[in-house]
């Protein structure tokens, strides 16, 4: 295809991505290094006879407006926003580091910094949910594969539901069930034997609940991919293993799993990236007090009455960097495939 | 046929069946429970006294004389005007799917037929864009959209969702068009068509299976979107999912929780139907990326 023809075919989609993905990234990066102008304050001394003089601090609307009009970007602060208390908190970390002898104390104080708390949850969520998803998906795939074929279709249909359903809606449905008045929550209260037992009250339990949601909603994806992989499993390999006297477990371990390995890598990479973006369940579970992720951190900055664009932009950039790190193995592999294909 | 050696021992068969049953309950029960409960009053859906009330609807019967009531749905659809949000979601989904398939098909086709190096870089860029959470872009949208006075209206959200959707659409359709032999359009070109005519007369008639699968995923993205809609739409233009999130903020008074439950069930129904009819395409789309690596 000639360059010119290609250009015409690609132009609409290219333009859409340029204007609404590439440009916003530039805009986000710029916003993150500029802080909004503070209001210009003036001190006015007003003197009234007999009472005396008082100085009042008021906002000089006119000067503020001129300042904002002159420099609509705000004032340049470099990496200041990244290092402030709401984000990487370099200064605070230095203090905590200096004042703590042990690692335990250091980490517990680190947990008081909002950004690190969000980071801790995001990473814990990502690295616990991903392996569990893969494991559960694999077991479901093996179990469903041994079913009668009429049942398979039905199982696939119901298995898809937790994944297809809107994440916010799925998390709400689970949340209403684990509410202390809901059916599962109620059962847990009886099980714990404590009428005041509530998932919502405990940070640890809330984290567990969020991760249960994470596994529940993404296991179907792993299942479907592995199930498709099982259909291409070469029969003769299994037979050869059986002739060699392999037990069922050995067959799974030495024949099935190696055959599925490329798919495991694929699912793991997709899931790492998806779980790193964890967002809706925290909103749906109203778990903001116990768990924050990088995404909800941005969401809260943007949604408040004072839209803190610069702060949100800085977190966005950090999130994008995190995604880029997780994505790098995929990129390297795509590059190798491309080299190999030529 | 399964040989005797391949047949499972009874204990394993039972264990495996039990596990499938357990997963079936895990996957399906929350939905069935919520659908059933959405026809009850709040005191039944959240029953502290006796959980069987949620099944029998004892309180609902005491209030309305029947174990089922549609007050939740009436409250959500009529009182809270949820139908507006449904309509908005309909509009957004329709336009997002149509526009993103139109421009995505052209782009994906071009990427699959060009042999130059830049196609690789374009695809890699698309992959990076695809991996980014939409919420990270939102702070980049707000200022310019306020400036140009296009914040809060549906067309803005539609075009943003189309753009966010493009990377995925391109990858999907690119690999799909790769599987259509290029001899088809080459021979059309030999017969005197230009590239676009070849595309229109030869490729379009055979591309529908791939386009439908891609369209399903575009639809799901638009339908399931929360971050973009919540941030870029004004209150009167909200789509379903942000509207449901907003319901939750105002659920302190009794009965309102049931509005949210009814709205949630209403929003799940189209997805349910979608999976029922397009299960094969969805499974195919999910595995397409995996098999190619």
XYZ file of C-alpha atoms in Angstrom:
635
model
C 0.000 0.000 0.000
C 1.359 3.375 -0.956
C 2.082 5.974 1.732
C -0.590 8.306 0.498
C -3.345 5.706 0.415
C -2.288 4.531 3.853
C -2.482 8.059 5.170
C -6.052 8.515 3.946
C -7.183 5.224 5.403
C -5.465 5.827 8.713
C -6.223 9.537 9.078
C -9.572 9.429 10.940
C -8.494 6.950 13.594
C -5.022 8.485 13.836
C -6.501 11.921 14.324
C -8.882 10.670 17.014
C -6.023 9.097 18.946
C -3.747 12.083 18.451
C -6.310 14.610 19.660
C -7.861 12.656 22.494
C -5.073 10.416 23.758
C -1.684 11.821 22.747
C -2.515 15.500 23.326
C -4.146 14.886 26.718
C -1.007 13.022 27.810
C 1.062 16.067 26.894
C -1.456 18.234 28.682
C -1.357 15.996 31.774
C 2.425 16.111 31.918
C 2.401 19.904 31.545
C -0.229 20.319 34.223
C 1.776 18.204 36.600
C 4.719 20.595 36.494
C 2.678 23.767 36.806
C 0.763 24.694 39.932
C -2.207 27.070 39.797
C -1.492 30.643 40.827
C -2.301 31.368 44.400
C -4.680 34.260 44.935
C -2.876 37.562 45.304
C -3.380 38.798 48.816
C -3.206 42.395 49.857
C -3.178 43.796 53.286
C -5.480 46.699 53.749
C -5.178 48.829 56.812
C -8.446 50.325 57.757
C -8.533 52.892 60.493
C -11.664 54.012 62.234
C -11.586 56.768 64.751
C -11.733 55.698 68.404
C -11.443 51.957 67.559
C -7.983 52.066 66.064
C -6.428 50.485 63.061
C -6.866 46.908 61.862
C -5.148 45.231 58.985
C -7.285 42.987 56.875
C -6.031 40.535 54.358
C -8.192 40.358 51.274
C -7.891 38.772 47.876
C -6.911 41.233 45.226
C -9.299 39.992 42.562
C -7.937 42.211 39.846
C -4.298 41.326 40.378
C -5.156 37.631 40.635
C -7.054 37.805 37.365
C -4.208 39.591 35.588
C -1.689 37.114 36.906
C -3.819 34.195 35.728
C -4.407 35.807 32.358
C -0.700 36.469 31.841
C 0.316 32.945 32.659
C -2.677 30.703 32.054
C -0.543 27.627 32.666
C 0.072 28.570 36.258
C 3.464 28.929 37.826
C 6.219 26.530 36.964
C 7.114 24.297 39.877
C 9.100 21.588 38.137
C 8.853 18.309 39.979
C 7.584 20.066 43.093
C 4.155 18.495 42.966
C 5.624 15.029 42.588
C 7.682 15.457 45.722
C 5.088 17.192 47.897
C 3.332 15.638 50.860
C 0.386 14.396 48.821
C 2.573 12.391 46.465
C 6.099 11.053 46.847
C 6.615 13.056 50.057
C 10.398 13.070 49.798
C 10.880 15.371 52.758
C 8.570 13.411 55.044
C 10.253 10.174 54.072
C 13.597 11.654 55.015
C 12.242 12.579 58.423
C 10.635 9.190 58.977
C 13.838 7.493 57.881
C 15.899 9.544 60.277
C 13.566 9.049 63.229
C 13.058 5.312 62.900
C 15.547 2.675 63.901
C 13.646 -0.371 62.697
C 12.067 -1.237 59.355
C 8.754 -1.952 61.027
C 8.466 1.560 62.406
C 9.534 3.001 59.084
C 6.857 1.157 57.153
C 4.100 1.848 59.644
C 4.774 5.561 59.455
C 5.087 5.343 55.706
C 1.536 4.016 55.746
C 0.316 7.342 57.071
C 1.271 9.080 53.849
C -1.779 8.917 51.560
C 0.107 8.294 48.358
C 2.092 5.398 49.767
C -1.076 3.928 51.223
C -2.671 4.003 47.774
C 0.489 2.561 46.257
C 0.598 -0.219 48.871
C -2.971 -1.225 48.183
C -2.564 -1.086 44.408
C 0.538 -3.276 44.478
C -0.854 -5.741 47.031
C -4.035 -6.036 45.009
C -2.141 -6.518 41.750
C 0.253 -9.152 43.004
C -2.244 -11.167 45.038
C -5.209 -11.098 42.669
C -3.251 -11.949 39.509
C -1.857 -15.357 40.614
C -5.133 -16.326 42.296
C -7.052 -15.452 39.125
C -4.771 -17.624 37.033
C -4.996 -20.535 39.455
C -8.783 -20.370 39.768
C -9.187 -19.945 36.009
C -7.029 -22.988 35.368
C -8.917 -25.189 37.817
C -12.279 -24.091 36.418
C -11.068 -24.759 32.889
C -9.895 -28.275 33.796
C -13.112 -29.043 35.657
C -15.430 -27.665 32.971
C -13.461 -29.446 30.262
C -14.296 -32.795 31.835
C -18.031 -32.042 31.823
C -20.591 -33.396 29.417
C -20.709 -31.204 26.331
C -24.287 -30.008 26.882
C -23.316 -28.639 30.258
C -20.205 -26.910 28.915
C -22.121 -24.252 26.994
C -24.292 -23.455 29.977
C -21.277 -23.205 32.270
C -19.478 -20.881 29.874
C -22.553 -18.664 29.720
C -22.800 -18.261 33.477
C -19.042 -18.027 33.891
C -18.901 -15.043 31.562
C -21.340 -13.009 33.643
C -19.000 -11.783 36.419
C -16.565 -10.548 33.791
C -18.982 -8.996 31.300
C -21.054 -7.131 33.853
C -20.099 -3.488 34.405
C -17.389 -3.459 37.112
C -19.192 -0.890 39.236
C -22.436 -2.859 39.022
C -20.746 -6.169 39.764
C -19.044 -4.731 42.812
C -22.316 -3.207 44.034
C -24.067 -6.554 43.705
C -21.374 -8.216 45.818
C -21.255 -5.300 48.233
C -24.968 -5.547 48.995
C -24.524 -9.221 49.748
C -21.600 -8.767 52.117
C -23.232 -5.810 53.842
C -23.811 -6.804 57.469
C -27.544 -6.875 56.649
C -27.033 -8.764 53.384
C -27.137 -12.523 53.053
C -23.402 -13.272 53.148
C -22.648 -10.565 55.688
C -25.416 -11.914 57.891
C -24.015 -15.413 57.656
C -20.577 -14.090 58.575
C -22.018 -12.309 61.609
C -23.563 -15.578 62.775
C -20.368 -17.424 62.042
C -18.265 -14.947 63.995
C -20.798 -14.967 66.809
C -20.396 -11.224 67.195
C -23.448 -9.090 66.369
C -21.273 -6.052 65.693
C -19.069 -7.877 63.222
C -18.868 -5.874 60.011
C -16.647 -6.098 56.974
C -16.882 -2.372 56.546
C -15.298 -1.657 59.906
C -12.030 -3.438 59.330
C -9.354 -2.419 56.870
C -7.980 -5.941 56.566
C -11.361 -7.503 55.827
C -12.192 -4.777 53.335
C -8.966 -5.502 51.482
C -9.859 -9.184 51.440
C -13.349 -8.366 50.149
C -11.917 -6.198 47.374
C -9.524 -8.938 46.367
C -12.306 -11.513 46.384
C -14.172 -9.237 43.998
C -11.030 -8.917 41.871
C -10.630 -12.672 41.540
C -14.354 -13.208 41.019
C -14.545 -10.717 38.187
C -11.412 -11.700 36.289
C -11.293 -15.478 36.776
C -13.763 -15.917 33.860
C -11.273 -14.318 31.495
C -8.502 -16.697 32.573
C -10.953 -19.575 32.400
C -12.083 -18.806 28.853
C -8.529 -18.414 27.572
C -7.301 -21.617 29.241
C -10.395 -23.494 28.150
C -9.691 -22.540 24.540
C -6.101 -23.676 25.044
C -7.249 -27.047 26.360
C -9.169 -27.673 23.133
C -5.887 -27.597 21.215
C -4.130 -29.987 23.605
C -2.524 -32.727 21.485
C -4.132 -36.058 22.337
C -1.045 -38.110 21.517
C 1.045 -36.365 24.160
C -1.448 -37.248 26.855
C -1.599 -40.812 25.587
C 2.177 -41.082 25.561
C 2.264 -39.832 29.145
C -0.343 -42.400 30.127
C 1.618 -45.223 28.505
C 4.641 -44.089 30.470
C 2.555 -44.517 33.589
C 2.008 -40.871 34.497
C -0.637 -40.286 37.134
C -3.407 -37.803 36.432
C -1.656 -35.144 38.472
C 1.608 -35.771 36.605
C -0.222 -35.456 33.294
C -1.548 -32.066 34.321
C 1.799 -30.950 35.654
C 4.049 -32.153 32.840
C 1.805 -32.038 29.777
C -1.178 -29.721 30.247
C 0.459 -26.856 32.119
C 3.509 -26.629 29.814
C 1.132 -26.626 26.851
C -0.821 -23.742 28.404
C 2.276 -21.823 29.508
C 2.220 -19.204 26.720
C -1.421 -18.514 27.584
C -0.549 -18.225 31.276
C 1.999 -15.554 30.391
C -0.558 -13.754 28.257
C -3.214 -13.789 30.973
C -0.686 -12.759 33.608
C 0.438 -9.714 31.606
C -3.125 -8.592 30.836
C -4.195 -9.138 34.441
C -1.201 -7.303 35.915
C -2.084 -4.254 33.870
C -5.811 -4.496 34.575
C -5.385 -5.015 38.301
C -2.970 -2.129 38.511
C -5.846 0.068 37.322
C -8.161 -1.173 40.103
C -10.809 1.499 40.490
C -14.521 0.668 40.363
C -14.647 -1.886 43.213
C -13.325 0.691 45.657
C -16.091 3.088 44.626
C -18.711 0.322 44.624
C -17.667 -1.027 48.032
C -17.484 2.556 49.414
C -14.100 1.401 50.673
C -12.409 4.782 50.323
C -11.683 4.976 54.027
C -9.818 1.662 54.061
C -8.297 1.342 50.655
C -7.218 3.781 48.009
C -5.694 2.903 44.686
C -3.814 5.164 42.325
C -6.951 5.466 40.182
C -9.258 6.441 43.040
C -6.578 8.865 44.180
C -6.869 10.649 40.831
C -10.658 10.353 40.894
C -10.903 11.987 44.322
C -8.603 14.813 43.284
C -10.718 15.493 40.215
C -14.092 15.000 41.812
C -13.758 17.235 44.838
C -15.253 20.673 44.962
C -11.877 22.174 44.226
C -10.708 20.239 41.237
C -7.053 19.654 42.001
C -5.910 19.222 38.454
C -2.196 19.501 39.111
C -2.246 16.931 41.853
C -4.365 14.574 39.741
C -2.046 15.104 36.800
C 1.028 14.207 38.852
C -0.601 10.985 40.085
C -1.674 10.248 36.507
C 1.883 10.547 35.280
C 3.122 8.243 38.047
C 0.392 5.740 37.158
C 1.341 5.863 33.486
C 4.966 5.195 34.427
C 3.855 2.229 36.523
C 1.818 0.850 33.617
C 4.792 1.355 31.305
C 6.981 -0.749 33.614
C 4.401 -3.519 33.678
C 3.961 -3.269 29.925
C 7.660 -3.421 29.042
C 7.856 -7.242 28.777
C 4.968 -7.183 26.295
C 6.670 -4.499 24.261
C 9.941 -6.402 24.177
C 8.125 -9.528 23.052
C 6.171 -7.718 20.348
C 9.423 -6.235 19.106
C 11.025 -9.707 18.921
C 8.023 -11.127 17.070
C 8.208 -8.247 14.647
C 11.924 -8.801 14.067
C 11.308 -12.507 13.651
C 8.440 -12.017 11.226
C 10.524 -10.040 8.788
C -13.966 -41.446 22.566
C -12.421 -41.432 25.953
C -10.542 -44.647 26.533
C -10.741 -46.501 29.761
C -7.395 -45.158 30.887
C -8.562 -41.590 30.315
C -11.742 -42.021 32.262
C -11.674 -40.281 35.604
C -11.803 -42.232 38.836
C -15.130 -41.724 40.585
C -13.725 -39.723 43.475
C -12.060 -37.237 41.131
C -15.175 -37.016 39.012
C -17.252 -36.139 42.071
C -14.712 -33.615 43.286
C -14.562 -32.005 39.872
C -18.348 -31.873 39.563
C -18.657 -30.360 43.012
C -16.107 -27.735 42.096
C -17.960 -26.823 38.917
C -21.151 -26.591 40.936
C -19.418 -24.334 43.469
C -18.126 -22.050 40.739
C -21.541 -22.018 39.103
C -23.052 -20.819 42.385
C -20.317 -18.224 42.832
C -20.815 -16.885 39.320
C -24.583 -16.992 39.038
C -25.964 -16.740 42.559
C -25.182 -13.013 43.177
C -27.124 -12.083 40.068
C -30.101 -14.301 40.785
C -30.176 -13.106 44.381
C -30.143 -9.447 43.386
C -32.780 -9.881 40.673
C -35.035 -11.689 43.160
C -34.364 -9.124 45.872
C -35.014 -6.159 43.615
C -38.748 -6.932 43.823
C -38.762 -6.663 47.601
C -38.738 -3.809 50.091
C -35.483 -2.769 51.677
C -36.225 -4.565 54.947
C -36.495 -7.831 53.063
C -33.512 -7.324 50.785
C -31.392 -6.384 53.784
C -33.040 -8.583 56.380
C -31.380 -8.442 59.760
C -34.025 -10.454 61.542
C -34.306 -13.491 59.346
C -32.560 -14.032 56.055
C -35.375 -16.197 54.687
C -37.436 -12.999 54.539
C -35.403 -12.094 51.478
C -36.719 -15.213 49.795
C -40.310 -15.175 51.006
C -40.733 -11.421 51.077
C -42.563 -11.362 54.426
C -42.180 -7.603 54.926
C -43.053 -6.884 51.328
C -46.241 -8.875 51.759
C -47.054 -6.959 54.928
C -46.733 -3.634 53.120
C -48.015 -4.361 49.638
C -50.114 -7.504 50.106
C -47.978 -9.476 47.711
C -44.453 -10.871 48.044
C -43.381 -8.915 44.980
C -43.411 -5.205 44.424
C -42.185 -3.027 41.615
C -41.833 0.096 43.752
C -38.047 -0.032 43.387
C -38.357 0.062 39.619
C -41.049 2.735 39.643
C -38.947 4.824 41.985
C -35.844 4.489 39.868
C -37.382 4.793 36.422
C -40.126 7.345 37.068
C -39.271 9.263 40.237
C -35.525 9.425 39.671
C -35.937 9.519 35.882
C -33.540 6.675 35.268
C -34.986 6.360 31.769
C -33.072 9.501 30.833
C -29.811 7.826 31.810
C -30.811 4.707 29.911
C -31.530 6.833 26.869
C -28.183 8.603 27.229
C -26.361 5.282 27.482
C -28.228 4.123 24.387
C -27.166 7.199 22.447
C -23.564 6.997 23.643
C -23.266 3.272 22.895
C -24.841 3.576 19.455
C -22.575 6.377 18.298
C -19.428 5.031 19.928
C -19.875 1.651 18.257
C -20.779 3.088 14.848
C -18.055 5.713 14.713
C -15.309 3.605 16.187
C -16.055 0.692 13.877
C -16.147 2.953 10.821
C -12.839 4.643 11.407
C -11.320 1.566 13.076
C -12.093 -0.645 10.097
C -10.389 1.755 7.714
C -7.355 2.078 9.995
C -7.124 -1.620 10.786
C -7.354 -2.509 7.120
C -4.598 -0.043 6.230
C -2.361 -1.409 8.995
C -2.862 -4.966 7.796
C -2.052 -4.202 4.157
C 0.891 -1.846 4.518
C 4.314 -3.448 4.720
C 6.268 -0.442 5.922
C 7.992 -0.186 9.270
C 5.743 2.554 10.589
C 2.796 0.179 10.886
C 4.718 -1.587 13.651
C 5.335 1.640 15.515
C 1.717 2.689 15.129
C 0.589 -0.631 16.565
C 3.031 -0.352 19.465
C 1.773 3.149 20.214
C -1.763 1.818 20.115
C -0.763 -0.922 22.563
C 0.653 1.629 25.001
C -2.475 3.766 24.671
C -4.594 0.692 25.252
C -2.817 -0.081 28.519
C -3.370 3.346 30.031
C -6.277 3.703 32.443
C -8.765 6.240 30.992
C -8.902 8.069 34.311
C -5.301 9.226 33.851
C -6.340 11.101 30.725
C -9.300 12.832 32.318
C -7.306 15.551 34.053
C -5.896 16.371 30.631
C -9.387 16.784 29.190
C -10.957 18.984 31.814
C -9.136 22.277 31.241
C -9.453 22.412 27.454
C -13.055 21.214 27.578
C -13.969 23.938 30.061
C -12.114 26.437 27.919
C -13.934 25.477 24.724
C -17.197 25.145 26.603
C -17.853 21.592 25.475
C -17.761 19.993 28.914
C -20.803 18.066 30.080
C -22.447 17.244 26.767
C -22.887 13.837 25.173
C -20.974 14.432 21.887
C -17.794 15.206 23.831
C -18.048 11.979 25.790
C -18.813 10.060 22.622
C -15.756 11.312 20.802
C -13.536 10.706 23.860
C -14.820 7.148 24.196
C -14.333 6.581 20.467
C -10.712 7.675 20.799
C -10.104 5.546 23.909
C -11.660 2.649 22.036
C -9.495 2.991 18.934
C -6.318 1.191 20.078
C -8.218 -1.966 20.941
C -10.340 -1.805 17.772
C -7.225 -1.350 15.646
C -5.446 -4.360 17.173
C -8.458 -6.561 16.878
C -9.302 -5.627 13.287
C -5.660 -5.566 12.229
C -5.205 -9.207 13.196
C -8.572 -10.043 11.688
C -7.758 -8.452 8.308
C -4.376 -10.188 8.344
C -6.305 -13.448 8.101
C -8.132 -12.325 4.967
C -5.769 -13.232 2.123
C -4.386 -10.115 0.485
C -4.663 -11.862 -2.915
C -8.356 -10.978 -2.769
C -7.888 -7.222 -2.921
C -4.707 -7.521 -4.996
C -6.651 -9.237 -7.740
C -9.370 -6.598 -7.523
C -6.675 -3.984 -8.021
C -5.359 -5.852 -11.028
C -8.876 -5.682 -12.413
C -8.703 -1.898 -12.212
C -10.035 -0.992 -8.786
C -8.197 1.522 -6.669
C -7.446 0.628 -3.060
C -10.672 2.034 -1.699
C -12.798 0.333 -4.332
C -11.026 -2.934 -3.621
C -11.796 -2.451 0.051
C -15.418 -1.634 -0.612
C -16.188 -4.333 -3.133
C -14.034 -7.205 -1.932
C -13.202 -6.772 1.730
C -16.414 -5.274 3.128
C -18.572 -8.258 2.090
C -16.330 -10.699 3.972
C -15.379 -8.655 7.013
C -18.569 -8.860 9.080
C -17.690 -11.665 11.532
C -14.607 -9.767 12.720
C -16.400 -6.453 12.772
C -19.252 -7.845 14.834
C -16.863 -9.291 17.426
C -14.967 -6.016 17.642
C -18.239 -4.111 17.815
C -19.315 -6.174 20.819
C -16.220 -5.172 22.733
C -16.607 -1.528 21.715
C -20.150 -1.687 22.994
C -19.018 -3.180 26.291
C -16.393 -0.465 26.723
C -18.913 2.296 26.134
C -21.576 0.623 28.239
C -19.304 -0.174 31.167
C -17.462 3.130 31.231
C -17.586 4.883 34.551
C -14.512 7.103 34.858
C -15.045 9.154 31.699
C -18.803 9.531 32.030
C -18.627 10.477 35.691
C -16.062 13.184 35.023
C -17.086 14.578 31.649
C -20.891 14.581 31.804
C -23.042 17.115 33.569
C -25.704 15.828 35.910
C -28.536 15.998 33.395
C -26.575 14.143 30.729
C -25.355 11.272 32.868
C -25.239 7.770 31.493
C -26.418 4.775 33.505
C -23.310 3.798 35.432
C -22.426 7.270 36.762
C -26.110 7.748 37.561
C -26.138 4.590 39.658
C -23.021 5.774 41.471
C -24.811 9.056 42.130
C -27.865 7.202 43.497
C -25.632 5.713 46.148
C -24.748 9.129 47.448
C -28.412 9.831 48.138
C -29.454 6.520 49.631
C -29.807 7.608 53.197
C -33.594 7.780 53.138
C -35.473 4.527 53.198
C -36.459 3.042 49.894
C -33.706 4.728 47.962
C -31.384 1.755 48.221
C -34.002 -0.248 46.423
C -33.992 2.362 43.653
C -30.301 1.669 43.191
C -30.880 -2.092 43.301
C -33.606 -1.800 40.667
C -31.392 0.406 38.515
C -28.520 -2.063 38.822
C -30.744 -4.933 37.742
C -32.108 -2.871 34.846
C -28.572 -2.127 33.694
C -27.556 -5.788 33.906
C -30.385 -7.088 31.725
C -28.991 -5.867 28.370
C -25.624 -7.445 29.187
C -27.337 -10.688 30.057
C -29.102 -10.721 26.687
C -25.877 -9.787 24.932
C -23.989 -12.733 26.419
C -26.882 -15.037 25.607
C -26.842 -14.190 21.901
C -23.178 -13.477 21.302
C -21.453 -15.945 23.633
C -19.525 -17.495 20.749
C -18.248 -14.147 19.453
C -17.254 -12.947 22.926
C -15.318 -16.123 23.660
C -13.741 -15.923 20.212
C -12.715 -12.306 20.750
C -11.239 -13.002 24.175
C -9.143 -15.865 22.921
C -8.129 -14.293 19.601
C -5.471 -12.156 21.249
C -4.188 -15.057 23.320
C -3.780 -17.588 20.556
C -1.787 -15.186 18.430
C 0.395 -14.476 21.428
